[in-house]
Every structure is written in structure tokens, then in C-alpha cells.
Short mmCIF file of C-alpha atoms in Angstrom, two decimals:
data_model
loop_
_atom_site.label_atom_id
_atom_site.label_comp_id
_atom_site.label_asym_id
_atom_site.label_seq_id
_atom_site.Cartn_x
_atom_site.Cartn_y
_atom_site.Cartn_z
CA MET A 133 54.09 185.13 18.37
CA ILE A 134 52.54 182.06 19.32
CA ARG A 135 48.87 182.05 18.03
CA ASN A 136 46.09 180.42 19.69
CA ILE A 137 45.23 176.80 18.56
CA THR A 138 42.20 176.66 16.26
CA GLU A 139 40.77 173.67 14.17
CA ASP A 140 42.69 175.39 11.40
CA THR A 141 46.00 175.60 12.95
CA THR A 142 48.65 173.35 10.67
CA PHE A 143 51.51 171.51 11.84
CA ASP A 144 54.37 169.84 10.05
CA ALA A 145 53.10 166.34 11.29
CA VAL A 146 50.35 165.50 13.87
CA ILE A 147 51.23 162.59 16.25
CA LEU A 148 48.01 160.57 17.71
CA ALA A 149 48.79 158.69 20.96
CA ASP A 150 46.70 156.17 22.52
CA GLY A 151 44.92 158.26 25.40
CA ASP A 152 41.38 159.57 25.36
CA PHE A 153 40.47 160.03 21.52
CA PRO A 154 39.65 163.66 21.16
CA THR A 155 36.17 165.14 21.29
CA ASN A 156 36.59 168.68 21.00
CA ALA A 157 36.31 170.54 17.66
CA ILE A 158 39.83 171.77 17.79
CA PRO A 159 41.82 168.64 18.10
CA LEU A 160 39.26 166.81 15.85
CA GLY A 161 39.85 169.49 13.22
CA ILE A 162 43.63 169.40 13.46
CA LEU A 163 43.43 165.57 13.27
CA ASN A 164 41.07 165.69 10.30
CA LYS A 165 43.12 168.04 8.23
CA ALA A 166 46.51 166.35 9.38
CA ASN A 167 48.59 166.30 6.05
CA TYR A 168 51.10 163.62 7.85
CA LEU A 169 49.62 161.83 10.65
CA VAL A 170 51.68 159.33 12.77
CA CYS A 171 49.73 157.07 15.25
CA CYS A 172 51.10 155.52 18.23
CA ASP A 173 50.25 151.54 17.97
CA GLY A 174 46.74 151.04 19.10
CA ALA A 175 45.79 154.52 18.16
CA GLY A 176 45.96 153.49 14.50
CA ALA A 177 42.84 151.32 14.71
CA LYS A 178 41.20 154.12 16.47
CA ALA A 179 42.05 156.54 13.61
CA ILE A 180 40.76 154.15 11.09
CA GLU A 181 37.59 153.56 13.06
CA HIS A 182 37.26 157.33 12.77
CA GLY A 183 37.61 157.14 8.99
CA ILE A 184 41.16 158.53 9.13
CA MET A 185 44.13 156.60 7.44
CA PRO A 186 47.16 157.45 9.08
CA THR A 187 50.53 158.17 7.28
CA ALA A 188 51.97 155.67 9.65
CA VAL A 189 51.53 153.49 12.77
CA VAL A 190 54.50 153.10 15.06
CA GLY A 191 54.87 150.92 17.93
CA ASP A 192 55.29 147.08 18.84
CA GLY A 193 52.00 146.23 17.00
CA ASP A 194 50.67 144.56 20.07
CA SER A 195 47.45 146.57 20.36
CA LEU A 196 46.54 146.10 16.86
CA PRO A 197 44.02 143.45 15.45
CA GLN A 198 45.08 141.63 12.62
CA SER A 199 42.39 143.11 10.29
CA VAL A 200 43.87 146.45 11.13
CA ARG A 201 47.52 145.23 10.60
CA GLU A 202 46.25 143.90 7.27
CA MET A 203 44.59 147.43 6.37
CA LEU A 204 47.71 149.17 7.27
CA GLY A 205 50.23 146.94 5.24
CA GLU A 206 53.43 148.99 4.66
CA ARG A 207 52.14 151.83 6.97
CA LEU A 208 52.97 149.94 10.00
CA TYR A 209 56.29 150.17 11.34
CA ILE A 210 57.21 147.66 14.10
CA VAL A 211 59.81 149.11 16.53
CA ASN A 212 60.50 146.81 19.18
CA GLU A 213 63.08 148.54 21.34
CA GLN A 214 62.02 149.34 24.90
CA ASP A 215 64.32 152.49 25.67
CA TYR A 216 61.81 154.73 24.25
CA ASN A 217 58.00 154.73 24.52
CA ASP A 218 55.75 155.01 21.79
CA LEU A 219 55.39 158.83 21.71
CA THR A 220 58.96 159.19 21.33
CA LYS A 221 59.22 156.18 18.56
CA ALA A 222 56.41 158.25 16.55
CA THR A 223 58.37 161.60 17.01
CA ARG A 224 61.78 159.94 15.74
CA PHE A 225 59.67 158.44 12.94
CA VAL A 226 58.51 161.90 12.01
CA LEU A 227 61.96 163.51 11.87
CA ALA A 228 63.38 160.68 10.03
CA ASN A 229 60.72 161.11 7.35
CA ILE A 230 60.10 164.62 7.18
CA PRO A 231 63.61 166.32 7.31
CA GLY A 232 63.23 169.86 8.86
CA ALA A 233 59.92 169.08 10.45
CA LYS A 234 59.55 171.65 13.45
CA ASN A 235 55.91 172.12 14.44
CA ILE A 236 54.41 168.81 15.88
CA ALA A 237 51.09 168.54 17.46
CA TYR A 238 50.35 165.74 20.00
CA LEU A 239 46.94 164.59 20.32
CA ALA A 240 45.20 161.97 22.82
CA THR A 241 48.16 162.34 25.01
CA THR A 242 46.07 162.54 28.21
CA GLY A 243 42.97 160.74 29.75
CA LYS A 244 43.05 157.10 31.02
CA ARG A 245 46.19 156.63 33.19
CA GLU A 246 47.34 159.86 35.15
CA ASP A 247 50.90 158.38 35.32
CA HIS A 248 50.95 158.24 31.34
CA THR A 249 49.37 161.87 31.15
CA LEU A 250 52.28 163.37 33.43
CA GLY A 251 54.83 161.33 31.36
CA ASN A 252 53.49 162.51 28.08
CA ILE A 253 53.36 166.31 29.33
CA SER A 254 56.76 166.01 30.70
CA LEU A 255 58.03 164.65 27.20
CA MET A 256 57.17 168.02 25.49
CA PRO A 257 60.39 169.82 27.09
CA PHE A 258 62.48 166.70 26.43
CA TYR A 259 61.62 166.74 22.76
CA LYS A 260 62.26 170.50 22.36
CA GLU A 261 65.69 170.12 23.93
CA GLU A 262 66.49 166.67 22.30
CA PHE A 263 65.13 167.11 18.81
CA ASP A 264 65.09 170.75 18.64
CA ILE A 265 61.29 170.98 17.54
CA ILE A 266 58.36 172.98 18.54
CA PRO A 267 55.93 170.47 20.16
CA THR A 268 52.18 171.49 21.06
CA LEU A 269 50.25 169.00 23.16
CA ILE A 270 46.56 169.69 22.57
CA THR A 271 43.92 168.44 24.58
CA ASP A 272 40.06 168.67 24.66
CA HIS A 273 40.45 171.74 27.00
CA GLY A 274 43.46 173.64 25.79
CA SER A 275 47.09 173.31 24.55
CA PHE A 276 50.53 173.00 26.35
CA SER A 277 53.59 174.53 24.51
CA VAL A 278 57.22 174.87 25.62
CA ALA A 279 59.42 177.93 25.65
CA CYS A 280 62.72 179.31 26.69
CA GLY A 281 63.56 183.01 27.21
CA LYS A 282 61.07 185.63 25.94
CA GLN A 283 57.95 184.57 24.33
CA LYS A 284 54.66 186.38 23.11
CA TYR A 285 51.30 184.47 22.97
CA GLU A 286 48.20 185.43 21.54
CA SER A 287 45.25 185.47 24.13
CA PHE A 288 41.83 186.97 24.64
CA GLU A 289 40.41 188.41 27.76
CA GLY A 290 39.63 185.87 30.37
CA GLN A 291 41.60 183.25 28.64
CA GLN A 292 42.77 180.82 31.45
CA VAL A 293 46.83 180.58 31.19
CA SER A 294 48.98 178.53 33.51
CA ILE A 295 52.67 178.58 33.48
CA PHE A 296 54.69 175.71 34.68
CA ASN A 297 58.06 176.76 35.62
CA LEU A 298 60.51 173.90 34.64
CA SER A 299 64.13 175.63 35.06
CA CYS A 300 63.69 179.34 35.43
CA SER A 301 65.35 181.21 38.45
CA LEU A 302 63.68 184.42 37.09
CA LEU A 303 60.35 184.50 35.34
CA SER A 304 58.01 187.54 34.64
CA GLY A 305 55.09 188.09 32.67
CA ILE A 306 52.83 191.01 30.98
CA GLY A 307 49.19 190.79 30.54
CA PHE A 308 48.27 188.64 33.19
CA ARG A 309 45.62 189.00 35.94
CA TRP A 310 48.09 188.06 38.63
CA GLN A 311 52.00 188.77 38.20
CA PRO A 312 53.79 185.53 37.14
CA TYR A 313 57.08 184.87 38.99
CA ALA A 314 59.70 182.01 39.32
CA TYR A 315 57.28 179.45 40.67
CA LYS A 316 58.82 176.66 42.89
CA MET A 317 55.94 174.27 42.59
CA LEU A 318 53.93 173.22 39.55
CA TRP A 319 50.42 174.30 41.18
CA GLN A 320 51.57 177.77 41.99
CA GLY A 321 51.50 179.08 38.19
CA THR A 322 47.89 177.58 37.63
CA LEU A 323 44.71 179.73 38.16
CA ASN A 324 46.04 182.91 36.10
CA GLU A 325 44.22 184.34 33.23
CA ALA A 326 44.89 186.95 30.49
CA VAL A 327 43.60 190.15 30.64
CA GLY A 328 43.72 191.25 26.75
CA ASN A 329 44.93 189.93 23.40
CA GLU A 330 48.52 189.34 24.34
CA VAL A 331 50.49 187.77 27.15
CA ASP A 332 54.31 188.07 27.20
CA ILE A 333 56.53 185.78 29.21
CA ASP A 334 60.14 186.20 30.10
CA GLY A 335 62.19 183.40 31.82
CA ASP A 336 65.77 182.62 32.19
CA GLY A 337 65.15 179.01 31.61
CA THR A 338 62.27 176.62 30.29
CA TYR A 339 58.73 176.79 31.04
CA MET A 340 55.55 175.42 29.60
CA VAL A 341 52.27 177.48 29.01
CA PHE A 342 48.71 175.96 28.96
CA ARG A 343 45.99 178.14 27.24
CA THR A 344 42.39 177.14 27.28
CA TYR A 345 40.13 177.70 24.29
CA GLN A 346 37.42 179.25 26.31
CA ARG A 347 36.78 181.71 29.14
CA LYS A 348 36.48 180.21 32.56
CA ILE A 349 33.04 178.77 32.95
CA ASN A 350 31.37 177.61 36.12
CA GLU A 351 30.05 174.19 35.36
CA MET B 153 53.68 149.05 54.20
CA ILE B 154 51.51 151.37 52.16
CA ARG B 155 48.42 148.93 51.24
CA ASN B 156 46.93 148.74 47.64
CA ILE B 157 43.86 150.89 47.52
CA THR B 158 40.72 149.08 47.48
CA GLU B 159 37.02 150.19 47.74
CA ASP B 160 37.17 149.22 51.32
CA THR B 161 40.23 151.45 52.50
CA THR B 162 39.39 154.04 54.91
CA PHE B 163 40.54 157.44 55.47
CA ASP B 164 40.43 159.97 58.12
CA ALA B 165 38.75 162.29 55.72
CA VAL B 166 37.72 162.20 52.03
CA ILE B 167 38.07 165.39 49.82
CA LEU B 168 36.00 165.47 46.57
CA ALA B 169 37.18 168.11 44.11
CA ASP B 170 35.26 169.23 41.00
CA GLY B 171 37.11 167.26 38.39
CA ASP B 172 35.53 164.27 36.66
CA PHE B 173 33.05 162.66 39.20
CA PRO B 174 34.62 158.94 39.66
CA THR B 175 33.32 156.17 37.74
CA ASN B 176 35.58 153.11 38.89
CA ALA B 177 34.31 151.27 41.78
CA ILE B 178 37.23 151.82 43.92
CA PRO B 179 37.15 155.71 44.30
CA LEU B 180 33.16 155.38 44.45
CA GLY B 181 33.42 152.94 47.55
CA ILE B 182 35.56 155.39 49.16
CA LEU B 183 33.25 158.12 48.52
CA ASN B 184 30.28 156.26 49.46
CA LYS B 185 31.59 155.01 52.81
CA ALA B 186 33.21 158.36 53.75
CA ASN B 187 32.71 159.08 57.43
CA TYR B 188 33.82 162.76 56.76
CA LEU B 189 33.58 164.05 53.29
CA VAL B 190 34.45 167.66 52.32
CA CYS B 191 33.59 168.90 48.93
CA CYS B 192 35.28 171.52 46.84
CA ASP B 193 32.62 174.12 45.97
CA GLY B 194 30.82 172.58 42.71
CA ALA B 195 31.43 169.20 43.77
CA GLY B 196 29.08 169.67 46.64
CA ALA B 197 26.19 169.47 44.14
CA LYS B 198 27.60 166.66 42.53
CA ALA B 199 27.59 164.59 45.63
CA ILE B 200 24.31 165.48 46.40
CA GLU B 201 23.25 164.46 42.88
CA HIS B 202 24.67 160.97 43.72
CA GLY B 203 22.85 160.77 47.08
CA ILE B 204 25.85 161.74 49.20
CA MET B 205 25.38 164.48 51.64
CA PRO B 206 28.75 165.96 52.60
CA THR B 207 30.02 166.86 55.89
CA ALA B 208 30.82 170.19 54.56
CA VAL B 209 31.35 172.04 51.36
CA VAL B 210 34.16 174.69 50.92
CA GLY B 211 34.78 177.35 48.46
CA ASP B 212 33.43 180.63 47.24
CA GLY B 213 29.88 179.12 46.81
CA ASP B 214 29.91 180.66 43.00
CA SER B 215 29.49 177.12 41.48
CA LEU B 216 26.60 176.04 43.56
CA PRO B 217 22.68 176.62 42.54
CA GLN B 218 20.45 178.46 45.07
CA SER B 219 18.64 175.19 45.65
CA VAL B 220 21.91 173.32 46.86
CA ARG B 221 22.98 176.14 49.09
CA GLU B 222 19.74 175.85 50.70
CA MET B 223 19.97 172.26 51.20
CA LEU B 224 23.54 172.58 52.59
CA GLY B 225 22.60 175.10 54.96
CA GLU B 226 25.23 175.21 57.68
CA ARG B 227 27.33 172.62 55.92
CA LEU B 228 28.46 175.29 53.47
CA TYR B 229 31.54 177.30 54.49
CA ILE B 230 32.21 180.28 52.27
CA VAL B 231 36.05 181.04 52.13
CA ASN B 232 36.63 184.01 49.88
CA GLU B 233 40.46 184.51 50.07
CA GLN B 234 42.35 184.10 46.78
CA ASP B 235 45.80 182.80 48.17
CA TYR B 236 44.72 179.12 48.09
CA ASN B 237 42.75 177.21 45.80
CA ASP B 238 39.63 175.01 46.85
CA LEU B 239 41.59 172.03 47.21
CA THR B 240 43.87 173.60 49.68
CA LYS B 241 40.78 175.39 51.49
CA ALA B 242 39.23 171.99 51.95
CA THR B 243 42.35 170.51 53.22
CA ARG B 244 42.76 173.26 55.69
CA PHE B 245 39.08 172.50 56.75
CA VAL B 246 39.86 169.16 57.68
CA LEU B 247 42.73 169.81 59.48
CA ALA B 248 40.82 172.50 61.67
CA ASN B 249 37.95 170.21 62.20
CA ILE B 250 39.41 166.86 62.52
CA PRO B 251 42.49 167.16 65.16
CA GLY B 252 45.14 164.82 64.24
CA ALA B 253 43.73 163.92 60.80
CA LYS B 254 46.61 162.23 58.73
CA ASN B 255 44.86 159.88 55.93
CA ILE B 256 43.28 162.00 53.63
CA ALA B 257 42.01 160.67 50.38
CA TYR B 258 41.65 163.08 47.23
CA LEU B 259 38.94 162.30 44.64
CA ALA B 260 37.94 163.73 41.27
CA THR B 261 41.19 165.96 41.27
CA THR B 262 41.80 164.91 37.49
CA GLY B 263 40.06 165.17 34.27
CA LYS B 264 38.67 168.21 32.60
CA ARG B 265 41.65 170.85 32.42
CA GLU B 266 44.94 169.40 32.30
CA ASP B 267 46.75 172.26 34.09
CA HIS B 268 44.43 171.84 36.83
CA THR B 269 45.41 167.92 37.13
CA LEU B 270 49.03 168.80 36.92
CA GLY B 271 48.48 171.44 39.71
CA ASN B 272 46.30 169.08 41.94
CA ILE B 273 48.81 166.37 41.78
CA SER B 274 51.61 168.64 42.41
CA LEU B 275 49.85 169.95 45.67
CA MET B 276 50.13 166.41 47.42
CA PRO B 277 53.86 166.64 48.18
CA PHE B 278 53.13 170.15 49.27
CA TYR B 279 50.45 169.00 51.61
CA LYS B 280 52.66 166.36 52.86
CA GLU B 281 55.44 168.94 53.60
CA GLU B 282 53.11 171.64 54.76
CA PHE B 283 50.43 170.19 56.81
CA ASP B 284 52.42 166.92 57.88
CA ILE B 285 49.75 164.64 56.38
CA ILE B 286 49.50 161.49 54.43
CA PRO B 287 47.70 162.51 51.08
CA THR B 288 46.43 159.91 48.54
CA LEU B 289 45.17 161.03 45.20
CA ILE B 290 42.84 158.46 44.09
CA THR B 291 41.42 158.40 40.27
CA ASP B 292 39.60 155.79 38.18
CA HIS B 293 43.13 154.17 37.19
CA GLY B 294 45.04 154.40 40.14
CA SER B 295 46.57 156.23 43.06
CA PHE B 296 49.30 158.52 43.64
CA SER B 297 51.15 158.65 47.15
CA VAL B 298 53.92 160.80 48.42
CA ALA B 299 56.96 159.43 50.29
CA CYS B 300 60.40 160.30 51.50
CA GLY B 301 63.04 157.98 52.38
CA LYS B 302 62.60 154.14 52.44
CA GLN B 303 58.99 152.94 52.04
CA LYS B 304 57.34 149.60 51.23
CA TYR B 305 54.28 149.40 48.91
CA GLU B 306 52.05 146.31 48.50
CA SER B 307 51.84 145.25 44.88
CA PHE B 308 50.93 142.36 42.73
CA GLU B 309 52.63 140.61 39.80
CA GLY B 310 51.99 142.96 36.54
CA GLN B 311 50.97 145.96 38.68
CA GLN B 312 51.90 149.10 36.89
CA VAL B 313 53.96 151.26 38.96
CA SER B 314 55.34 154.58 38.15
CA ILE B 315 57.76 156.61 40.31
CA PHE B 316 57.95 160.40 39.99
CA ASN B 317 61.21 161.48 41.35
CA LEU B 318 60.87 165.06 43.04
CA SER B 319 64.08 165.80 44.92
CA CYS B 320 66.15 162.63 45.14
CA SER B 321 69.54 162.63 44.14
CA LEU B 322 69.77 158.94 44.92
CA LEU B 323 66.79 156.37 44.36
CA SER B 324 66.56 152.95 44.02
CA GLY B 325 63.94 149.92 44.34
CA ILE B 326 63.43 146.40 44.91
CA GLY B 327 60.71 144.30 43.14
CA PHE B 328 60.49 145.97 39.92
CA ARG B 329 60.64 144.82 36.33
CA TRP B 330 63.09 147.57 35.46
CA GLN B 331 65.55 149.04 38.16
CA PRO B 332 64.83 152.57 39.22
CA TYR B 333 67.18 155.24 39.54
CA ALA B 334 67.13 158.93 40.61
CA TYR B 335 64.85 159.96 37.34
CA LYS B 336 65.95 163.48 36.16
CA MET B 337 62.60 163.83 34.33
CA LEU B 338 58.92 162.71 35.08
CA TRP B 339 58.49 160.52 32.07
CA GLN B 340 61.60 158.22 32.90
CA GLY B 341 60.00 156.76 35.92
CA THR B 342 56.67 155.62 33.99
CA LEU B 343 56.19 152.21 32.26
CA ASN B 344 57.68 150.14 35.15
CA GLU B 345 55.89 147.33 36.83
CA ALA B 346 55.90 145.15 40.10
CA VAL B 347 57.12 141.44 39.73
CA GLY B 348 55.47 140.36 42.97
CA ASN B 349 53.56 141.08 46.17
CA GLU B 350 55.79 144.15 47.48
CA VAL B 351 57.74 146.85 45.96
CA ASP B 352 60.43 148.71 48.07
CA ILE B 353 61.63 152.15 47.42
CA ASP B 354 64.53 154.02 48.78
CA GLY B 355 65.11 157.68 48.10
CA ASP B 356 66.97 160.49 49.87
CA GLY B 357 64.40 162.81 49.06
CA THR B 358 60.52 163.17 48.22
CA TYR B 359 59.19 161.11 45.52
CA MET B 360 55.57 160.09 44.13
CA VAL B 361 54.37 156.60 43.46
CA PHE B 362 51.27 155.72 40.99
CA ARG B 363 50.10 152.34 41.36
CA THR B 364 47.31 150.91 39.07
CA TYR B 365 44.35 148.92 40.37
CA GLN B 366 44.65 146.28 37.51
CA ARG B 367 47.45 144.40 35.34
CA LYS B 368 48.17 146.15 32.24
CA ILE B 369 45.52 145.55 29.67
CA ASN B 370 45.94 146.24 25.93
CA GLU B 371 42.83 148.24 25.21
#
């Protein structure tokens, strides 16, 4: 069962990217309580601004002012290669330094440029496959998780749950307002919601699930 | 040649969704100069708040206060069916009311829930295919356009250009810092940039292109 994400959810490591800094209590709680926090380059300066000293800052260092570089000292790991972006460098750093790390939270991966948002979300299934980890991308509105096969998710009545089918030719679900199927396009699996305390999904490939923190509200 | 988007770019119609209201001068310019503006439900109230009277507001009307409904009068078109979301209802409204409309701008489709952001972006290639239009999704940071086959794009040195391959098995490009190819994953085509005033892309299927308004800046 994949639990709902709360501010007390714990992870083996938390990675802070350089998108919009979280404002919601849930990602902020996860950030503040992180035992092991790796920041992508410029995000290191933002963490320090918010009173949080990262375990490490990984990147090319270009986005960091000299004062922050000095404050970080040995916590700054310059990685100059161009084949991977900063999010992947940070993930590789976690895996190299916490053997067996599985549950990794990704914060501040969205906001700002939408092409980066799209790229970062699409890195989650890649990390699951490539690094055999359980990545959770956590935003101010909800969380994305990746799964293959059968999976149970904690939910609540009225929780907005979107399914993004990546490689399933068969997909079904229990506990949804509208019956899920093997969507051909990403928009088709949005606008669904949980009717109770659990939703079950079964797919013959990989899919992503987005769950909101709150019931739908008309703003 | 697909021109860079500026605040003076004109469209047959502008659709305003209910995501984050634009703050950048380019989408605001397009919104303010729109001859034909259709708002998705709650976005109608926001347009009026910003001093813009929409041509029409389309949706189930749930998100609109009574005062706005009265102000809109016959400009409010209630569409209750559940098969299409508000963005698609608005698009169908434009096509029914402006015969031959081709160039449609989509504003305020991102921000807030990231599952909706993802869904809205993925609707662009669907609209191109289904409605034979040229959709442009315009955010505070850049614009997404959809193409098949060969296409030329106006660019400038240092412009960040991301390619999202949707169905190409062959894809190539000219004028890029790094050589594009038929990316298998969405993140692979991000982080590229133009080296001059034009980039050319050739793909044997559909792809999306995101172009920023500005050179890369380290924030």
C-alpha cells in the first residue's frame, strides 16, 4: 500500500531541485525533517536561505554565489559532465553515498520553465527502471509516484487521482469515480477521483499516479 | 517558419484556462489584444477582474459567482457534458463560432495542479490531429507548439529550445547546440538551445517544441 504523503512521511533521501521552492506544509515538512538532503546546484543557496544546511550540493556550481560556496565547503560536489542533468547527478550521488537507498523524494522539480517540469516528471519512471528506486515527486498540490503491475494506494473520498499510462496495453482500477483503462493519451487519465479509502490499479506495464493532498475545491 | 511569440503575435482566437493567471508581458499582451477570447469557466471571473470582457465563457458554470454570471449574460455558455474537459469545450466553441479558425493560443493552462499541466500540454497534439488547428500553448516562460514532418522555427542565439518527441522514429535538427535525435523519453530532448536565428526540425511523426522567451539565465 502506497500511503498518502504527509509532512511526516520519511524518505531515505530528499533531493531539492531548483524549481519553485515549496510553499505547501507537506513538502516543507519533508524538507525540514530530511535526514539526508541533496540539493541541485542553485537550490543549495535556497535551502541555506531557508535555514536548512544540505548534506550535499551537487552540480556544476555555476549558480552558487561565492559566499554560499564557502559556507558549503566540502558539502559542495562539483560534477561537470553534460550527459546528465542536475536531478540525475543528485540521484547518483545519493545512490553512491547511501547504499540500498530506495525511497527518494524529489522536491521543487516544477514551476518555472514548463519544459523542465515535463522533463523532471518523465525522469521518475526512468529512475525507477534505471536505478531500481522508488521515486516520489512532491509538489505543492500533490505527489507523483511510479508503479508497474498491481499497486494499492491509500486515498480518501473525493481525492483527485490522475493516472498517466506509460506502457500498459491493459490497465484497470478499483475505487475510482470513473473506470480507468489503458489510456492512449496523457490527458485521458486526469480528472478522476477516489470514492473511498483505497484505490487499486492493475496494469501490464508502467504508469504514474498523481494524488492531490486535498479534495477538489472550486477556487 | 514559426515565429517567436511576442506580445504582438496575433491569433484567430485566445483561450484562457483556469491555471495560474499570466504575469509575463507576452501572454498578457496576447490576452489584452485578443479579438476573440474564450474563457474556461472560472477563468471568466479572472478575466473580468483584470478588466477584460471575454467574448464567451464556456463550462459548467460552477466556478462562477452569481455576480459574474449576471455580468456575462448571454456570453456564458453552460456545457454540462463530462466527456470533455473545459479546455476542449472552449476549443469546440471557437471552432463552431469562427469557421476556419486555425491559430489558437492557450493561456493559463499551467501552474496549480501538475497533473492538469501535464494533461493540458498533452491536449495540444490531440487538438492538432482531431480539429486540424495550430495550437500554441503560451506560459510565463515560453511556448509549446506542435508539428509533424519538417518545420522551421525562428530563434535567437542562446534561446532554450526543448523537443518532445511524440511519435517520430526518425528525428533530426539543424541549428541546435546538441544534435537532436528520436528521443525515447521526454527528458532527453530538454536542455538544448539554438545557436542562431533559425532552427530546423525534421521528424517522421509528431513532436512538440518548447521555446523560451529569453536566453538562459542563472537565477
